[in-house]
């Protein structure tokens, strides 16, 4: 995610410096004009630092290293999907150091970013948002400002609960359709053209039809987000039956060792549970992203 975000900023003409734990993965960004640095604290004197890692623990670790020298950035825009509590702790930490902070989680995978369709949901001080907005715009189709504090975190958690529930639903109905004798691509073609079709159902169609499960989002990361949603539901006393069932199905998949491919492998579990030996259809289907 971070790679494609940095690539869009660099291609858009921004002065970009990048750090990644595994430097070799970031090195190709140099061909777009980005400077790939060796140490996190080399980013500390930048105006805005965008952070895109995995969990709150990772965010804490990288921000700690970022601020371990004498320089500090003017603003940190944190884009990973993390908890409200983690985000609030980060806000406190940065406030003490006089650094502006925006919570800005995203919607879309790396392919979506490449296609220019990434979106952000942002919270924090309005003035900071106004400063960051041109850069957020460069990385995708825009951002939604939802208010102060950590509100963007809960918006993103809600979004990803829907992601989990929708992929499970898509898996169920596609296998149901197949068991009646329908080809998966034919069924999904209908669904994608219908009022129920979406950018998401379209871009997941190649995976569901041809079983290409190159990872876009890992089962572990999706479980993390469902857990964040369920935790918030418990705290706020909101029942979340669909999220609970989906979380258990995902846990079963992880328990079977299905962890290294895309989360869309939920369809493989669904097929197995339905007595179907799933095969790729080897049909060319669009993902709705490439023009
Ligand atoms: N993929 C999606 O579709 C998607 C969509 C929306 C939001 N998100 C969220 O975006 C975030 C990133 O997702 P992703 O798919 O890009 O994950 P990913 O492919 O697993 O990449 C994680 C990145 O974080 C770095 N990282 C992780 N832990 C670190 C640590 N302790 N210290 C330093 N660097 C660390 C990794 O460095 P290395 O390269 O060295 O491993 C890598 O660059 C997650 O919070 C995810 O939930 C993902």
Coordinates of C-alpha atoms and ligand atoms in Angstrom, one line a residue:
X1 CA 0.0 0.0 0.0
X2 CA 2.7 2.4 1.1
X3 CA 4.7 1.7 -2.1
X4 CA 1.9 2.6 -4.4
X5 CA 1.0 5.7 -2.3
X6 CA 4.5 7.0 -2.5
X7 CA 4.7 6.2 -6.2
X8 CA 1.6 8.4 -6.9
X9 CA 3.1 11.3 -4.8
X10 CA 6.4 11.0 -6.6
X11 CA 4.8 10.7 -10.1
X12 CA 2.6 13.7 -9.1
X13 CA 5.8 15.8 -8.8
X14 CA 6.1 15.9 -5.0
X15 CA 9.5 15.9 -3.3
X16 CA 9.2 12.5 -1.7
X17 CA 11.6 10.6 0.6
X18 CA 10.7 7.0 1.6
X19 CA 11.8 4.6 4.3
X20 CA 10.7 0.9 4.3
X21 CA 12.0 -1.7 6.8
X22 CA 12.9 -3.9 3.9
X23 CA 14.7 -1.3 1.9
X24 CA 14.9 -3.4 -1.3
X25 CA 11.1 -3.2 -1.6
X26 CA 11.2 0.6 -1.7
X27 CA 14.2 0.9 -4.0
X28 CA 12.3 0.8 -7.3
X29 CA 10.6 4.1 -6.2
X30 CA 13.8 5.9 -7.1
X31 CA 12.9 5.6 -10.7
X32 CA 9.8 7.8 -10.1
X33 CA 12.1 10.4 -8.4
X34 CA 11.7 9.4 -4.8
X35 CA 14.7 9.3 -2.5
X36 CA 14.9 6.1 -0.6
X37 CA 16.5 6.6 2.8
X38 CA 18.3 4.2 5.1
X39 CA 17.0 5.3 8.4
X40 CA 13.6 6.4 9.7
X41 CA 15.0 9.4 11.3
X42 CA 16.1 10.6 7.9
X43 CA 12.4 11.4 7.4
X44 CA 12.1 13.5 10.5
X45 CA 12.9 16.8 8.9
X46 CA 10.2 16.4 6.2
X47 CA 7.1 18.7 6.3
X48 CA 4.6 15.8 6.3
X49 CA 5.3 12.2 7.1
X50 CA 2.8 9.6 5.9
X51 CA 2.9 6.4 7.8
X52 CA 1.6 3.1 6.3
X53 CA 2.6 -0.1 8.2
X54 CA 0.4 -2.9 9.7
X55 CA -0.7 -2.7 13.3
X56 CA -0.7 -0.2 16.1
X57 CA 2.4 -1.8 17.6
X58 CA 4.2 -1.3 14.3
X59 CA 3.0 2.3 14.1
X60 CA 4.3 2.9 17.6
X61 CA 7.6 1.4 16.8
X62 CA 8.2 3.4 13.6
X63 CA 7.0 6.7 15.0
X64 CA 9.3 6.1 18.0
X65 CA 12.3 5.7 15.6
X66 CA 11.2 8.6 13.5
X67 CA 11.3 10.9 16.4
X68 CA 14.5 9.4 18.0
X69 CA 16.7 12.2 16.6
X70 CA 16.7 16.0 17.2
X71 CA 14.4 16.9 14.1
X72 CA 10.7 16.5 13.9
X73 CA 8.2 16.8 11.0
X74 CA 5.5 19.4 11.0
X75 CA 2.8 16.8 10.5
X76 CA 2.2 13.1 10.7
X77 CA -0.6 11.5 8.6
X78 CA -1.1 8.0 9.8
X79 CA -2.9 5.8 7.2
X80 CA -2.6 2.2 8.6
X81 CA -5.8 0.6 9.9
X82 CA -5.4 0.8 13.7
X83 CA -7.6 1.0 16.8
X84 CA -9.2 4.2 18.2
X85 CA -7.1 3.7 21.3
X86 CA -3.9 3.5 19.5
X87 CA -4.7 6.5 17.4
X88 CA -5.6 8.5 20.5
X89 CA -2.3 7.5 22.1
X90 CA -0.4 8.6 19.0
X91 CA -2.3 11.9 19.0
X92 CA -1.3 12.6 22.6
X93 CA 2.4 11.7 21.9
X94 CA 2.6 14.0 18.8
X95 CA 0.7 16.8 20.6
X96 CA 3.4 16.9 23.3
X97 CA 6.0 17.2 20.6
X98 CA 4.1 20.0 18.8
X99 CA 3.5 17.9 15.7
X100 CA 0.2 18.1 13.9
X101 CA -1.6 14.8 13.4
X102 CA -4.2 13.4 11.1
X103 CA -5.8 10.0 11.3
X104 CA -6.2 9.1 7.6
X105 CA -7.0 5.4 7.0
X106 CA -7.7 4.3 3.4
X107 CA -10.1 2.3 1.2
X108 CA -8.7 0.3 -1.6
X109 CA -5.9 -2.2 -2.3
X110 CA -2.5 -1.6 -4.1
X111 CA -4.2 -2.1 -7.5
X112 CA -6.9 0.4 -6.6
X113 CA -4.2 2.9 -5.7
X114 CA -2.4 2.3 -9.1
X115 CA -5.7 2.9 -10.8
X116 CA -6.0 6.2 -9.0
X117 CA -9.1 5.2 -7.0
X118 CA -7.8 5.2 -3.4
X119 CA -10.0 7.1 -0.9
X120 CA -9.2 8.4 2.5
X121 CA -11.3 9.0 5.6
X122 CA -9.7 11.7 7.7
X123 CA -10.1 13.1 11.2
X124 CA -8.1 15.6 13.2
X125 CA -7.8 19.4 13.2
X126 CA -9.5 21.0 10.2
X127 CA -6.6 23.3 9.5
X128 CA -4.2 20.3 9.3
X129 CA -6.6 18.5 6.9
X130 CA -6.7 21.6 4.6
X131 CA -2.8 21.5 4.4
X132 CA -2.7 17.7 3.7
X133 CA -5.6 17.6 1.3
X134 CA -3.7 18.4 -1.9
X135 CA -1.4 15.4 -1.2
X136 CA -4.3 13.1 -0.3
X137 CA -6.0 14.2 -3.6
X138 CA -2.8 13.2 -5.5
X139 CA -2.9 9.7 -4.1
X140 CA -6.5 8.9 -5.3
X141 CA -10.0 10.2 -5.8
X142 CA -10.1 12.3 -2.7
X143 CA -10.8 12.2 1.0
X144 CA -13.8 12.5 3.3
X145 CA -13.2 14.7 6.4
X146 CA -15.3 13.3 9.2
X147 CA -14.4 15.6 12.2
X148 CA -12.0 15.9 15.1
X149 CA -10.1 13.2 17.0
X150 CA -10.2 9.5 16.0
X151 CA -13.5 9.4 14.2
X152 CA -11.8 8.3 11.0
X153 CA -10.6 5.2 12.7
X154 CA -14.1 4.0 13.5
X155 CA -15.3 4.9 10.0
X156 CA -12.5 2.7 8.6
X157 CA -13.2 -0.2 11.0
X158 CA -16.9 -0.1 9.9
X159 CA -15.8 -0.1 6.3
X160 CA -13.6 -3.2 6.8
X161 CA -16.3 -5.0 8.7
X162 CA -18.4 -4.6 5.6
X163 CA -15.4 -5.8 3.5
X164 CA -15.3 -9.1 5.5
X165 CA -19.0 -9.6 5.4
X166 CA -19.3 -8.8 1.7
X167 CA -16.5 -11.2 0.6
X168 CA -18.1 -14.0 2.7
X169 CA -21.5 -13.3 1.2
X170 CA -20.0 -13.1 -2.3
X171 CA -18.3 -16.5 -1.7
X172 CA -21.5 -18.1 -0.5
X173 CA -23.7 -16.9 -3.3
X174 CA -21.1 -17.6 -6.0
X175 CA -20.7 -21.2 -4.8
X176 CA -24.5 -21.6 -4.5
X177 CA -24.9 -20.4 -8.1
X178 CA -22.1 -22.7 -9.3
X179 CA -23.7 -25.7 -7.6
X180 CA -26.8 -25.2 -9.7
X181 CA -24.7 -25.6 -12.8
X182 CA -23.9 -21.9 -13.5
X183 CA -20.4 -20.8 -14.5
X184 CA -19.0 -18.4 -11.8
X185 CA -18.1 -15.8 -14.4
X186 CA -21.6 -15.7 -15.9
X187 CA -23.2 -15.3 -12.4
X188 CA -20.7 -12.6 -11.4
X189 CA -21.2 -10.8 -14.7
X190 CA -24.9 -10.5 -13.9
X191 CA -24.2 -9.4 -10.3
X192 CA -21.6 -6.8 -11.3
X193 CA -24.1 -5.2 -13.8
X194 CA -26.9 -5.2 -11.3
X195 CA -27.7 -2.7 -8.6
X196 CA -25.7 -4.9 -6.2
X197 CA -22.5 -4.7 -8.2
X198 CA -19.8 -2.4 -6.9
X199 CA -16.2 -1.5 -7.5
X200 CA -15.3 -4.1 -4.9
X201 CA -17.4 -6.9 -6.4
X202 CA -16.0 -6.1 -9.9
X203 CA -12.3 -6.0 -8.8
X204 CA -12.7 -9.3 -6.8
X205 CA -14.3 -11.1 -9.8
X206 CA -11.0 -12.2 -11.5
X207 CA -10.0 -13.8 -8.2
X208 CA -13.3 -15.6 -7.7
X209 CA -13.5 -16.8 -11.3
X210 CA -9.8 -17.7 -12.1
X211 CA -8.7 -18.4 -8.5
X212 CA -5.7 -16.0 -8.7
X213 CA -5.2 -15.4 -5.0
X214 CA -2.1 -13.3 -5.2
X215 CA -2.4 -11.4 -1.9
X216 CA -3.9 -7.9 -1.8
X217 CA -4.9 -8.1 1.8
X218 CA -4.0 -10.9 4.2
X219 CA -6.5 -12.9 6.2
X220 CA -4.6 -11.8 9.3
X221 CA -5.1 -8.1 8.5
X222 CA -8.8 -8.7 7.8
X223 CA -9.1 -10.6 11.1
X224 CA -7.5 -7.7 12.9
X225 CA -10.1 -5.3 11.5
X226 CA -13.0 -7.5 12.3
X227 CA -11.6 -7.8 15.8
X228 CA -11.4 -4.0 16.0
X229 CA -15.0 -3.8 14.9
X230 CA -16.2 -6.4 17.4
X231 CA -14.3 -4.7 20.2
X232 CA -15.9 -1.4 19.3
X233 CA -19.3 -3.1 19.2
X234 CA -18.8 -4.6 22.6
X235 CA -17.7 -1.3 24.1
X236 CA -20.6 0.6 22.6
X237 CA -23.1 -2.2 23.2
X238 CA -23.9 -2.6 19.5
X239 CA -24.7 -6.2 18.4
X240 CA -22.7 -7.3 15.3
X241 CA -24.0 -10.7 14.4
X242 CA -22.8 -10.8 10.8
X243 CA -19.3 -9.5 11.8
X244 CA -19.1 -12.3 14.5
X245 CA -19.9 -15.1 12.1
X246 CA -17.5 -13.7 9.5
X247 CA -14.8 -13.4 12.1
X248 CA -15.2 -17.1 13.0
X249 CA -15.1 -18.2 9.4
X250 CA -12.0 -16.3 8.9
X251 CA -10.5 -17.8 12.1
X252 CA -11.3 -21.2 10.8
X253 CA -9.5 -20.4 7.5
X254 CA -6.5 -19.2 9.4
X255 CA -6.6 -22.3 11.6
X256 CA -6.4 -24.4 8.4
X257 CA -3.2 -22.6 7.6
X258 CA -4.7 -20.5 4.8
X259 CA -2.8 -17.4 5.7
X260 CA -0.4 -16.5 2.9
X261 CA -2.8 -15.8 0.1
X262 CA -5.5 -13.2 -0.4
X263 CA -8.5 -13.1 1.9
X264 CA -10.7 -14.0 -1.1
X265 CA -9.6 -17.6 -0.4
X266 CA -12.7 -17.6 1.8
X267 CA -14.3 -18.9 -1.4
X268 CA -12.1 -22.1 -1.2
X269 CA -13.4 -22.9 2.2
X270 CA -17.0 -22.2 1.1
X271 CA -16.5 -24.6 -1.9
X272 CA -15.0 -27.3 0.3
X273 CA -17.8 -27.0 2.8
X274 CA -20.2 -27.4 -0.2
X275 CA -18.6 -30.5 -1.6
X276 CA -17.1 -28.7 -4.6
X277 CA -13.6 -29.1 -5.9
X278 CA -13.1 -25.6 -7.1
X279 CA -11.2 -25.1 -10.4
X280 CA -10.1 -21.9 -12.2
X281 CA -12.5 -21.1 -15.1
X282 CA -9.7 -19.6 -17.2
X283 CA -12.0 -17.0 -18.6
X284 CA -10.9 -13.4 -19.2
X285 CA -12.9 -11.2 -16.9
X286 CA -12.4 -7.5 -16.3
X287 CA -11.6 -6.1 -12.8
X288 CA -13.4 -2.7 -13.5
X289 CA -10.2 -0.9 -12.7
X290 CA -8.2 -1.0 -15.9
X291 CA -9.5 1.3 -18.6
Ligands
LIG1 N1 -4.0 -4.3 1.4 C1 -5.2 -3.7 1.4 O1 -6.0 -4.0 0.6 C2 -5.4 -2.6 2.5 C3 -6.5 -1.7 2.2 C4 -6.8 -0.7 3.2 C5 -6.0 -0.6 4.3 N2 -5.0 -1.5 4.5 C6 -4.2 -1.3 5.8 O2 -3.0 -0.7 5.4 C7 -1.9 -1.1 6.2 C8 -0.8 -1.7 5.3 O3 -1.4 -2.8 4.6 P1 -0.6 -3.6 3.5 O4 -1.5 -4.4 2.8 O5 0.3 -2.6 2.8 O6 0.3 -4.5 4.4 P2 1.7 -5.3 4.0 O7 1.7 -5.6 2.5 O8 1.8 -6.4 5.0 O9 2.8 -4.2 4.3 C9 3.1 -3.8 5.6 C10 4.1 -2.7 5.5 O10 4.4 -2.3 6.8 C11 5.8 -2.5 7.1 N3 5.9 -2.9 8.5 C12 5.1 -3.7 9.2 N4 5.5 -3.8 10.5 C13 6.6 -3.0 10.6 C14 7.4 -2.6 11.7 N5 7.2 -3.1 12.9 N6 8.4 -1.8 11.5 C15 8.6 -1.2 10.3 N7 7.9 -1.5 9.2 C16 6.8 -2.4 9.4 C17 6.2 -3.6 6.2 O11 7.6 -3.5 6.0 P3 8.4 -4.7 5.2 O12 8.3 -4.5 3.8 O13 9.8 -4.7 5.7 O14 7.7 -6.0 5.7 C18 5.5 -3.2 4.9 O15 6.1 -2.1 4.3 C19 -2.6 -2.1 7.2 O16 -2.9 -1.5 8.4 C20 -3.8 -2.6 6.5 O17 -4.8 -3.0 7.4 C21 -4.6 -2.5 3.6

